[in-house]
Amino acid sequence: MRHSLPITPQFYVTAPQPCPYLENRMERKLFTALQGDTATELNDSLSAQGFRRSQNVLYRPSCADCASCLSARIDVAAFKPSKGQKRTLKRNRHLVRRATSPWATEDQYALFRRYLDSRHADGGMADMDIFEFAAMIEETPIRSRVIEYVDPETGELAGVCLTDVLADGVSMVYSFYSPELPRNGLGNYIILDHIEIARAAGLPYVYLGYWVPGSPKMGYKARFSGLEIYLGGHWQKLRDPEEFRPEQHPLGNDPIAEQVANIALPDMARHRR
């Protein structure tokens, strides 16, 4: 019987395009395919190095003259809810959490459309149809879950999060929620609940995606205590977000070849037969 050998990941760079977070800046991403027998190990390893998953691709920002997009995670042991976050937990305590396999439903898509139309009508996902939505949810080569938040009185979905389970935490790939309940703070509540999910599972981190200092869309992440950012090749505690100044200089970022050379890959040899 023939057995396939694991293939060393190949990294590529996207063409520059307008940055969705900062005006007058161009965005570029470093990415690789996520597939095969080593998908789980590769996802665990690269997630710990600032990468994010989108379907069968892992990526992280690799802009030529800006390093504002910083991977962020919450240290569960260091997190302590603020007074406002405690109120958010109390306000949404009636919701029922329901974890399912990564299958898309019409109810999810209907909520997704209302969320986009209300909050991100001009974003990159604005034209996503139900088939593209299903691909976002279902095309995952690793251990993923859909976490739904349901109002038990009406049976309606209040929020949804596509969540990956990593070796050292849970990664919130994408979340969306009812725009009709702005005072409930559902976006923050879903993060707070994922902290509880990670704590109950004995996992130390909740991966949030990217924090972008100076971006109103991403500023809320800095309000969670225990926040860490991936900077200079390692994770470090974010102290005062108001004083943080990202590197923005045409010579401030390493060349692509050097960035790739510095990526630590998991041991592929153990998958050979």
PDB file of C-alpha atoms in Angstrom:
ATOM      1  CA  MET A   1       0.000   0.000   0.000  1.00  0.00           C
ATOM      2  CA  ARG A   2       1.276   3.452  -0.922  1.00  0.00           C
ATOM      3  CA  HIS A   3       1.155   6.277   1.598  1.00  0.00           C
ATOM      4  CA  SER A   4       1.382   9.954   0.758  1.00  0.00           C
ATOM      5  CA  LEU A   5       4.136  11.949   2.388  1.00  0.00           C
ATOM      6  CA  PRO A   6       3.342  15.246   4.097  1.00  0.00           C
ATOM      7  CA  ILE A   7       4.156  18.262   1.960  1.00  0.00           C
ATOM      8  CA  THR A   8       6.022  21.243   3.378  1.00  0.00           C
ATOM      9  CA  PRO A   9       3.617  24.207   3.264  1.00  0.00           C
ATOM     10  CA  GLN A  10       4.171  26.737   0.510  1.00  0.00           C
ATOM     11  CA  PHE A  11       3.596  30.391   1.360  1.00  0.00           C
ATOM     12  CA  TYR A  12       2.259  33.044  -0.991  1.00  0.00           C
ATOM     13  CA  VAL A  13       1.451  36.755  -0.882  1.00  0.00           C
ATOM     14  CA  THR A  14      -1.767  38.416  -2.031  1.00  0.00           C
ATOM     15  CA  ALA A  15      -1.777  41.469  -4.263  1.00  0.00           C
ATOM     16  CA  PRO A  16      -2.155  44.741  -2.344  1.00  0.00           C
ATOM     17  CA  GLN A  17      -5.710  45.999  -1.881  1.00  0.00           C
ATOM     18  CA  PRO A  18      -7.321  48.806   0.159  1.00  0.00           C
ATOM     19  CA  CYS A  19      -7.137  48.173   3.894  1.00  0.00           C
ATOM     20  CA  PRO A  20     -10.594  47.757   5.520  1.00  0.00           C
ATOM     21  CA  TYR A  21      -9.378  49.123   8.863  1.00  0.00           C
ATOM     22  CA  LEU A  22      -7.155  52.128   8.107  1.00  0.00           C
ATOM     23  CA  GLU A  23      -7.733  54.798   5.491  1.00  0.00           C
ATOM     24  CA  ASN A  24      -5.217  55.459   2.722  1.00  0.00           C
ATOM     25  CA  ARG A  25      -3.357  52.200   3.339  1.00  0.00           C
ATOM     26  CA  MET A  26      -2.930  49.081   1.296  1.00  0.00           C
ATOM     27  CA  GLU A  27      -3.308  45.587   2.745  1.00  0.00           C
ATOM     28  CA  ARG A  28      -1.254  42.523   1.803  1.00  0.00           C
ATOM     29  CA  LYS A  29      -1.480  39.013   3.283  1.00  0.00           C
ATOM     30  CA  LEU A  30       0.890  36.081   3.619  1.00  0.00           C
ATOM     31  CA  PHE A  31      -1.012  32.797   3.260  1.00  0.00           C
ATOM     32  CA  THR A  32      -0.748  29.041   2.860  1.00  0.00           C
ATOM     33  CA  ALA A  33      -3.161  26.186   2.172  1.00  0.00           C
ATOM     34  CA  LEU A  34      -4.535  24.162   5.088  1.00  0.00           C
ATOM     35  CA  GLN A  35      -5.028  20.575   3.992  1.00  0.00           C
ATOM     36  CA  GLY A  36      -3.971  16.963   4.396  1.00  0.00           C
ATOM     37  CA  ASP A  37      -3.033  14.862   7.412  1.00  0.00           C
ATOM     38  CA  THR A  38      -1.066  17.672   9.032  1.00  0.00           C
ATOM     39  CA  ALA A  39      -3.837  20.297   8.893  1.00  0.00           C
ATOM     40  CA  THR A  40      -4.517  20.257  12.640  1.00  0.00           C
ATOM     41  CA  GLU A  41      -0.847  20.533  13.618  1.00  0.00           C
ATOM     42  CA  LEU A  42      -0.242  23.274  11.052  1.00  0.00           C
ATOM     43  CA  ASN A  43      -3.265  25.253  12.231  1.00  0.00           C
ATOM     44  CA  ASP A  44      -2.190  24.953  15.884  1.00  0.00           C
ATOM     45  CA  SER A  45       1.367  26.007  15.096  1.00  0.00           C
ATOM     46  CA  LEU A  46       0.588  28.951  12.824  1.00  0.00           C
ATOM     47  CA  SER A  47      -2.282  30.208  14.979  1.00  0.00           C
ATOM     48  CA  ALA A  48       0.270  30.548  17.773  1.00  0.00           C
ATOM     49  CA  GLN A  49       2.338  32.680  15.352  1.00  0.00           C
ATOM     50  CA  GLY A  50      -0.342  35.195  14.482  1.00  0.00           C
ATOM     51  CA  PHE A  51      -2.096  33.412  11.612  1.00  0.00           C
ATOM     52  CA  ARG A  52      -5.858  33.129  11.177  1.00  0.00           C
ATOM     53  CA  ARG A  53      -7.990  30.570   9.356  1.00  0.00           C
ATOM     54  CA  SER A  54     -10.447  31.264   6.550  1.00  0.00           C
ATOM     55  CA  GLN A  55     -11.908  28.002   5.223  1.00  0.00           C
ATOM     56  CA  ASN A  56      -8.896  26.036   3.909  1.00  0.00           C
ATOM     57  CA  VAL A  57      -6.412  28.895   4.112  1.00  0.00           C
ATOM     58  CA  LEU A  58      -4.206  30.272   6.892  1.00  0.00           C
ATOM     59  CA  TYR A  59      -3.149  33.906   6.590  1.00  0.00           C
ATOM     60  CA  ARG A  60      -1.678  36.843   8.449  1.00  0.00           C
ATOM     61  CA  PRO A  61      -1.095  40.490   7.436  1.00  0.00           C
ATOM     62  CA  SER A  62       2.196  41.156   5.715  1.00  0.00           C
ATOM     63  CA  CYS A  63       1.974  44.757   4.570  1.00  0.00           C
ATOM     64  CA  ALA A  64       4.980  46.507   3.069  1.00  0.00           C
ATOM     65  CA  ASP A  65       4.909  49.668   5.183  1.00  0.00           C
ATOM     66  CA  CYS A  66       2.532  49.034   8.071  1.00  0.00           C
ATOM     67  CA  ALA A  67       2.323  46.619  11.003  1.00  0.00           C
ATOM     68  CA  SER A  68      -0.884  47.861  12.615  1.00  0.00           C
ATOM     69  CA  CYS A  69      -2.860  44.601  12.407  1.00  0.00           C
ATOM     70  CA  LEU A  70      -1.817  42.559  15.428  1.00  0.00           C
ATOM     71  CA  SER A  71      -3.081  39.098  16.286  1.00  0.00           C
ATOM     72  CA  ALA A  72      -4.824  39.201  19.663  1.00  0.00           C
ATOM     73  CA  ARG A  73      -5.787  36.624  22.256  1.00  0.00           C
ATOM     74  CA  ILE A  74      -7.107  36.655  25.818  1.00  0.00           C
ATOM     75  CA  ASP A  75      -5.176  34.927  28.587  1.00  0.00           C
ATOM     76  CA  VAL A  76      -8.097  33.221  30.325  1.00  0.00           C
ATOM     77  CA  ALA A  77      -6.319  32.990  33.689  1.00  0.00           C
ATOM     78  CA  ALA A  78      -5.554  36.741  33.634  1.00  0.00           C
ATOM     79  CA  PHE A  79      -9.017  37.870  32.562  1.00  0.00           C
ATOM     80  CA  LYS A  80     -11.232  39.685  35.056  1.00  0.00           C
ATOM     81  CA  PRO A  81     -14.544  41.107  33.824  1.00  0.00           C
ATOM     82  CA  SER A  82     -15.115  44.829  34.169  1.00  0.00           C
ATOM     83  CA  LYS A  83     -18.307  46.252  35.664  1.00  0.00           C
ATOM     84  CA  GLY A  84     -19.663  46.825  32.171  1.00  0.00           C
ATOM     85  CA  GLN A  85     -18.838  43.270  31.109  1.00  0.00           C
ATOM     86  CA  LYS A  86     -20.584  41.920  34.202  1.00  0.00           C
ATOM     87  CA  ARG A  87     -23.663  43.876  33.171  1.00  0.00           C
ATOM     88  CA  THR A  88     -23.402  42.386  29.688  1.00  0.00           C
ATOM     89  CA  LEU A  89     -23.290  38.873  31.152  1.00  0.00           C
ATOM     90  CA  LYS A  90     -26.341  39.606  33.303  1.00  0.00           C
ATOM     91  CA  ARG A  91     -28.234  41.175  30.402  1.00  0.00           C
ATOM     92  CA  ASN A  92     -27.802  38.047  28.272  1.00  0.00           C
ATOM     93  CA  ARG A  93     -28.001  35.329  30.909  1.00  0.00           C
ATOM     94  CA  HIS A  94     -31.332  34.133  29.507  1.00  0.00           C
ATOM     95  CA  LEU A  95     -29.693  32.999  26.250  1.00  0.00           C
ATOM     96  CA  VAL A  96     -29.087  29.283  25.739  1.00  0.00           C
ATOM     97  CA  ARG A  97     -25.777  28.203  24.238  1.00  0.00           C
ATOM     98  CA  ARG A  98     -25.982  25.431  21.653  1.00  0.00           C
ATOM     99  CA  ALA A  99     -22.856  23.851  20.107  1.00  0.00           C
ATOM    100  CA  THR A 100     -23.270  22.064  16.779  1.00  0.00           C
ATOM    101  CA  SER A 101     -21.148  20.574  14.014  1.00  0.00           C
ATOM    102  CA  PRO A 102     -20.076  23.111  11.350  1.00  0.00           C
ATOM    103  CA  TRP A 103     -23.193  22.965   9.191  1.00  0.00           C
ATOM    104  CA  ALA A 104     -24.840  26.083   7.798  1.00  0.00           C
ATOM    105  CA  THR A 105     -28.577  26.638   8.209  1.00  0.00           C
ATOM    106  CA  GLU A 106     -31.098  29.034   6.700  1.00  0.00           C
ATOM    107  CA  ASP A 107     -31.677  30.598  10.139  1.00  0.00           C
ATOM    108  CA  GLN A 108     -27.975  31.308  10.476  1.00  0.00           C
ATOM    109  CA  TYR A 109     -27.814  32.880   7.035  1.00  0.00           C
ATOM    110  CA  ALA A 110     -30.884  35.039   7.705  1.00  0.00           C
ATOM    111  CA  LEU A 111     -29.235  36.387  10.877  1.00  0.00           C
ATOM    112  CA  PHE A 112     -25.932  36.815   9.017  1.00  0.00           C
ATOM    113  CA  ARG A 113     -27.650  38.915   6.328  1.00  0.00           C
ATOM    114  CA  ARG A 114     -29.379  41.158   8.871  1.00  0.00           C
ATOM    115  CA  TYR A 115     -26.074  41.611  10.694  1.00  0.00           C
ATOM    116  CA  LEU A 116     -24.154  42.551   7.532  1.00  0.00           C
ATOM    117  CA  ASP A 117     -26.863  44.858   6.199  1.00  0.00           C
ATOM    118  CA  SER A 118     -26.931  46.713   9.521  1.00  0.00           C
ATOM    119  CA  ARG A 119     -23.244  46.881  10.406  1.00  0.00           C
ATOM    120  CA  HIS A 120     -21.077  46.046   7.372  1.00  0.00           C
ATOM    121  CA  ALA A 121     -23.144  46.925   4.312  1.00  0.00           C
ATOM    122  CA  ASP A 122     -20.043  48.177   2.480  1.00  0.00           C
ATOM    123  CA  GLY A 123     -17.672  45.449   3.686  1.00  0.00           C
ATOM    124  CA  GLY A 124     -16.023  42.642   1.783  1.00  0.00           C
ATOM    125  CA  MET A 125     -18.724  40.133   2.768  1.00  0.00           C
ATOM    126  CA  ALA A 126     -21.686  42.313   1.793  1.00  0.00           C
ATOM    127  CA  ASP A 127     -22.466  40.333  -1.365  1.00  0.00           C
ATOM    128  CA  MET A 128     -21.979  36.870   0.139  1.00  0.00           C
ATOM    129  CA  ASP A 129     -24.779  34.534  -0.932  1.00  0.00           C
ATOM    130  CA  ILE A 130     -26.033  31.464   0.924  1.00  0.00           C
ATOM    131  CA  PHE A 131     -23.659  29.123  -0.911  1.00  0.00           C
ATOM    132  CA  GLU A 132     -20.613  31.232  -0.031  1.00  0.00           C
ATOM    133  CA  PHE A 133     -21.889  31.438   3.538  1.00  0.00           C
ATOM    134  CA  ALA A 134     -22.189  27.638   3.672  1.00  0.00           C
ATOM    135  CA  ALA A 135     -18.614  27.323   2.401  1.00  0.00           C
ATOM    136  CA  MET A 136     -17.380  29.695   5.126  1.00  0.00           C
ATOM    137  CA  ILE A 137     -19.029  27.578   7.805  1.00  0.00           C
ATOM    138  CA  GLU A 138     -18.536  24.078   6.451  1.00  0.00           C
ATOM    139  CA  GLU A 139     -15.180  24.084   4.661  1.00  0.00           C
ATOM    140  CA  THR A 140     -12.905  23.295   7.565  1.00  0.00           C
ATOM    141  CA  PRO A 141     -10.257  20.554   7.697  1.00  0.00           C
ATOM    142  CA  ILE A 142      -9.872  20.857  11.457  1.00  0.00           C
ATOM    143  CA  ARG A 143     -11.997  20.539  14.595  1.00  0.00           C
ATOM    144  CA  SER A 144     -14.581  23.326  14.394  1.00  0.00           C
ATOM    145  CA  ARG A 145     -17.913  24.052  16.034  1.00  0.00           C
ATOM    146  CA  VAL A 146     -20.784  26.435  15.439  1.00  0.00           C
ATOM    147  CA  ILE A 147     -21.806  28.028  18.729  1.00  0.00           C
ATOM    148  CA  GLU A 148     -25.379  29.323  18.605  1.00  0.00           C
ATOM    149  CA  TYR A 149     -27.064  31.561  21.179  1.00  0.00           C
ATOM    150  CA  VAL A 150     -30.816  31.078  21.299  1.00  0.00           C
ATOM    151  CA  ASP A 151     -33.607  33.012  23.013  1.00  0.00           C
ATOM    152  CA  PRO A 152     -35.558  30.214  24.763  1.00  0.00           C
ATOM    153  CA  GLU A 153     -38.799  32.201  24.792  1.00  0.00           C
ATOM    154  CA  THR A 154     -38.940  32.857  21.051  1.00  0.00           C
ATOM    155  CA  GLY A 155     -36.622  30.100  19.773  1.00  0.00           C
ATOM    156  CA  GLU A 156     -34.855  32.704  17.626  1.00  0.00           C
ATOM    157  CA  LEU A 157     -31.116  32.937  17.080  1.00  0.00           C
ATOM    158  CA  ALA A 158     -29.544  35.912  18.830  1.00  0.00           C
ATOM    159  CA  GLY A 159     -25.939  35.177  17.878  1.00  0.00           C
ATOM    160  CA  VAL A 160     -23.632  32.700  16.150  1.00  0.00           C
ATOM    161  CA  CYS A 161     -19.899  32.083  16.248  1.00  0.00           C
ATOM    162  CA  LEU A 162     -17.805  29.769  14.066  1.00  0.00           C
ATOM    163  CA  THR A 163     -15.206  28.494  16.519  1.00  0.00           C
ATOM    164  CA  ASP A 164     -12.064  26.414  16.013  1.00  0.00           C
ATOM    165  CA  VAL A 165     -10.696  24.227  18.788  1.00  0.00           C
ATOM    166  CA  LEU A 166      -6.907  24.570  19.043  1.00  0.00           C
ATOM    167  CA  ALA A 167      -4.383  22.741  21.167  1.00  0.00           C
ATOM    168  CA  ASP A 168      -4.064  25.785  23.440  1.00  0.00           C
ATOM    169  CA  GLY A 169      -7.402  27.520  23.124  1.00  0.00           C
ATOM    170  CA  VAL A 170     -10.470  28.356  21.106  1.00  0.00           C
ATOM    171  CA  SER A 171     -10.300  30.598  18.065  1.00  0.00           C
ATOM    172  CA  MET A 172     -13.271  32.792  17.187  1.00  0.00           C
ATOM    173  CA  VAL A 173     -13.145  32.587  13.409  1.00  0.00           C
ATOM    174  CA  TYR A 174     -16.235  34.714  12.759  1.00  0.00           C
ATOM    175  CA  SER A 175     -19.196  35.834  14.833  1.00  0.00           C
ATOM    176  CA  PHE A 176     -22.411  37.679  14.038  1.00  0.00           C
ATOM    177  CA  TYR A 177     -25.477  38.595  16.039  1.00  0.00           C
ATOM    178  CA  SER A 178     -28.850  40.300  16.037  1.00  0.00           C
ATOM    179  CA  PRO A 179     -28.616  44.008  15.127  1.00  0.00           C
ATOM    180  CA  GLU A 180     -32.061  44.539  16.647  1.00  0.00           C
ATOM    181  CA  LEU A 181     -30.624  44.276  20.180  1.00  0.00           C
ATOM    182  CA  PRO A 182     -27.893  46.940  20.269  1.00  0.00           C
ATOM    183  CA  ARG A 183     -28.117  47.494  24.040  1.00  0.00           C
ATOM    184  CA  ASN A 184     -27.465  43.839  24.808  1.00  0.00           C
ATOM    185  CA  GLY A 185     -23.812  43.993  23.750  1.00  0.00           C
ATOM    186  CA  LEU A 186     -24.087  40.620  22.038  1.00  0.00           C
ATOM    187  CA  GLY A 187     -20.676  40.864  20.362  1.00  0.00           C
ATOM    188  CA  ASN A 188     -18.981  41.340  23.714  1.00  0.00           C
ATOM    189  CA  TYR A 189     -21.178  38.676  25.276  1.00  0.00           C
ATOM    190  CA  ILE A 190     -20.090  36.058  22.730  1.00  0.00           C
ATOM    191  CA  ILE A 191     -16.455  36.785  23.608  1.00  0.00           C
ATOM    192  CA  LEU A 192     -17.207  36.592  27.334  1.00  0.00           C
ATOM    193  CA  ASP A 193     -18.957  33.262  26.843  1.00  0.00           C
ATOM    194  CA  HIS A 194     -16.009  31.907  24.861  1.00  0.00           C
ATOM    195  CA  ILE A 195     -13.783  32.764  27.801  1.00  0.00           C
ATOM    196  CA  GLU A 196     -16.039  30.531  29.894  1.00  0.00           C
ATOM    197  CA  ILE A 197     -15.960  27.812  27.226  1.00  0.00           C
ATOM    198  CA  ALA A 198     -12.149  27.851  27.223  1.00  0.00           C
ATOM    199  CA  ARG A 199     -11.958  27.907  31.022  1.00  0.00           C
ATOM    200  CA  ALA A 200     -14.324  24.933  31.342  1.00  0.00           C
ATOM    201  CA  ALA A 201     -12.267  22.984  28.787  1.00  0.00           C
ATOM    202  CA  GLY A 202      -8.970  23.776  30.522  1.00  0.00           C
ATOM    203  CA  LEU A 203      -7.712  25.775  27.531  1.00  0.00           C
ATOM    204  CA  PRO A 204      -5.586  28.839  28.314  1.00  0.00           C
ATOM    205  CA  TYR A 205      -6.454  31.207  25.454  1.00  0.00           C
ATOM    206  CA  VAL A 206      -9.268  32.709  23.421  1.00  0.00           C
ATOM    207  CA  TYR A 207      -8.011  33.870  20.010  1.00  0.00           C
ATOM    208  CA  LEU A 208      -9.910  36.962  18.813  1.00  0.00           C
ATOM    209  CA  GLY A 209      -8.442  37.725  15.422  1.00  0.00           C
ATOM    210  CA  TYR A 210      -6.721  41.055  14.874  1.00  0.00           C
ATOM    211  CA  TRP A 211      -6.571  44.180  16.987  1.00  0.00           C
ATOM    212  CA  VAL A 212      -5.859  47.365  15.055  1.00  0.00           C
ATOM    213  CA  PRO A 213      -4.907  50.371  17.212  1.00  0.00           C
ATOM    214  CA  GLY A 214      -6.680  53.481  15.995  1.00  0.00           C
ATOM    215  CA  SER A 215      -9.424  51.520  14.231  1.00  0.00           C
ATOM    216  CA  PRO A 216     -12.930  52.105  15.671  1.00  0.00           C
ATOM    217  CA  LYS A 217     -14.005  48.682  14.332  1.00  0.00           C
ATOM    218  CA  MET A 218     -11.376  46.867  16.385  1.00  0.00           C
ATOM    219  CA  GLY A 219     -11.031  49.056  19.479  1.00  0.00           C
ATOM    220  CA  TYR A 220     -13.440  46.967  21.583  1.00  0.00           C
ATOM    221  CA  LYS A 221     -10.926  44.116  21.867  1.00  0.00           C
ATOM    222  CA  ALA A 222      -8.590  46.243  23.976  1.00  0.00           C
ATOM    223  CA  ARG A 223     -11.292  46.510  26.645  1.00  0.00           C
ATOM    224  CA  PHE A 224     -10.784  42.864  27.647  1.00  0.00           C
ATOM    225  CA  SER A 225      -8.273  42.386  30.446  1.00  0.00           C
ATOM    226  CA  GLY A 226      -5.611  39.755  29.914  1.00  0.00           C
ATOM    227  CA  LEU A 227      -5.275  40.722  26.246  1.00  0.00           C
ATOM    228  CA  GLU A 228      -2.043  39.683  24.531  1.00  0.00           C
ATOM    229  CA  ILE A 229      -0.773  40.714  21.089  1.00  0.00           C
ATOM    230  CA  TYR A 230       1.654  38.928  18.791  1.00  0.00           C
ATOM    231  CA  LEU A 231       4.493  41.336  18.108  1.00  0.00           C
ATOM    232  CA  GLY A 232       8.143  40.860  17.222  1.00  0.00           C
ATOM    233  CA  GLY A 233       7.780  37.084  16.955  1.00  0.00           C
ATOM    234  CA  HIS A 234       6.238  36.483  20.381  1.00  0.00           C
ATOM    235  CA  TRP A 235       3.128  37.129  22.464  1.00  0.00           C
ATOM    236  CA  GLN A 236       3.208  40.001  24.940  1.00  0.00           C
ATOM    237  CA  LYS A 237       0.702  41.573  27.266  1.00  0.00           C
ATOM    238  CA  LEU A 238      -1.009  44.685  25.953  1.00  0.00           C
ATOM    239  CA  ARG A 239      -0.601  47.273  28.662  1.00  0.00           C
ATOM    240  CA  ASP A 240      -2.026  50.695  27.774  1.00  0.00           C
ATOM    241  CA  PRO A 241      -3.717  50.576  24.340  1.00  0.00           C
ATOM    242  CA  GLU A 242      -3.881  54.382  24.247  1.00  0.00           C
ATOM    243  CA  GLU A 243      -0.093  54.613  24.348  1.00  0.00           C
ATOM    244  CA  PHE A 244       0.564  51.811  21.863  1.00  0.00           C
ATOM    245  CA  ARG A 245       2.078  52.978  18.571  1.00  0.00           C
ATOM    246  CA  PRO A 246       2.446  50.393  15.798  1.00  0.00           C
ATOM    247  CA  GLU A 247       5.387  50.424  13.426  1.00  0.00           C
ATOM    248  CA  GLN A 248       4.494  52.292  10.226  1.00  0.00           C
ATOM    249  CA  HIS A 249       7.591  52.747   8.118  1.00  0.00           C
ATOM    250  CA  PRO A 250       8.583  51.486   4.654  1.00  0.00           C
ATOM    251  CA  LEU A 251      11.714  49.864   6.128  1.00  0.00           C
ATOM    252  CA  GLY A 252      10.106  48.662   9.358  1.00  0.00           C
ATOM    253  CA  ASN A 253       8.919  45.234   8.186  1.00  0.00           C
ATOM    254  CA  ASP A 254      11.045  42.241   7.283  1.00  0.00           C
ATOM    255  CA  PRO A 255      11.116  41.105   3.635  1.00  0.00           C
ATOM    256  CA  ILE A 256       8.684  38.318   2.756  1.00  0.00           C
ATOM    257  CA  ALA A 257      11.440  35.729   2.357  1.00  0.00           C
ATOM    258  CA  GLU A 258      12.742  36.505   5.853  1.00  0.00           C
ATOM    259  CA  GLN A 259       9.255  36.354   7.334  1.00  0.00           C
ATOM    260  CA  VAL A 260       8.695  32.920   5.819  1.00  0.00           C
ATOM    261  CA  ALA A 261      12.110  31.689   6.981  1.00  0.00           C
ATOM    262  CA  ASN A 262      11.220  32.658  10.553  1.00  0.00           C
ATOM    263  CA  ILE A 263       7.956  30.678  10.632  1.00  0.00           C
ATOM    264  CA  ALA A 264       8.233  27.604  12.868  1.00  0.00           C
ATOM    265  CA  LEU A 265       6.552  24.591  11.272  1.00  0.00           C
ATOM    266  CA  PRO A 266       5.313  21.488  13.098  1.00  0.00           C
ATOM    267  CA  ASP A 267       7.250  18.230  12.786  1.00  0.00           C
ATOM    268  CA  MET A 268       5.896  16.635   9.625  1.00  0.00           C
ATOM    269  CA  ALA A 269       8.102  13.537   9.838  1.00  0.00           C
ATOM    270  CA  ARG A 270       5.889  11.706  12.303  1.00  0.00           C
ATOM    271  CA  HIS A 271       3.141  11.537   9.674  1.00  0.00           C
ATOM    272  CA  ARG A 272       5.269   9.479   7.284  1.00  0.00           C
ATOM    273  CA  ARG A 273       4.493   5.772   7.007  1.00  0.00           C
TER     274      ARG A 273
END
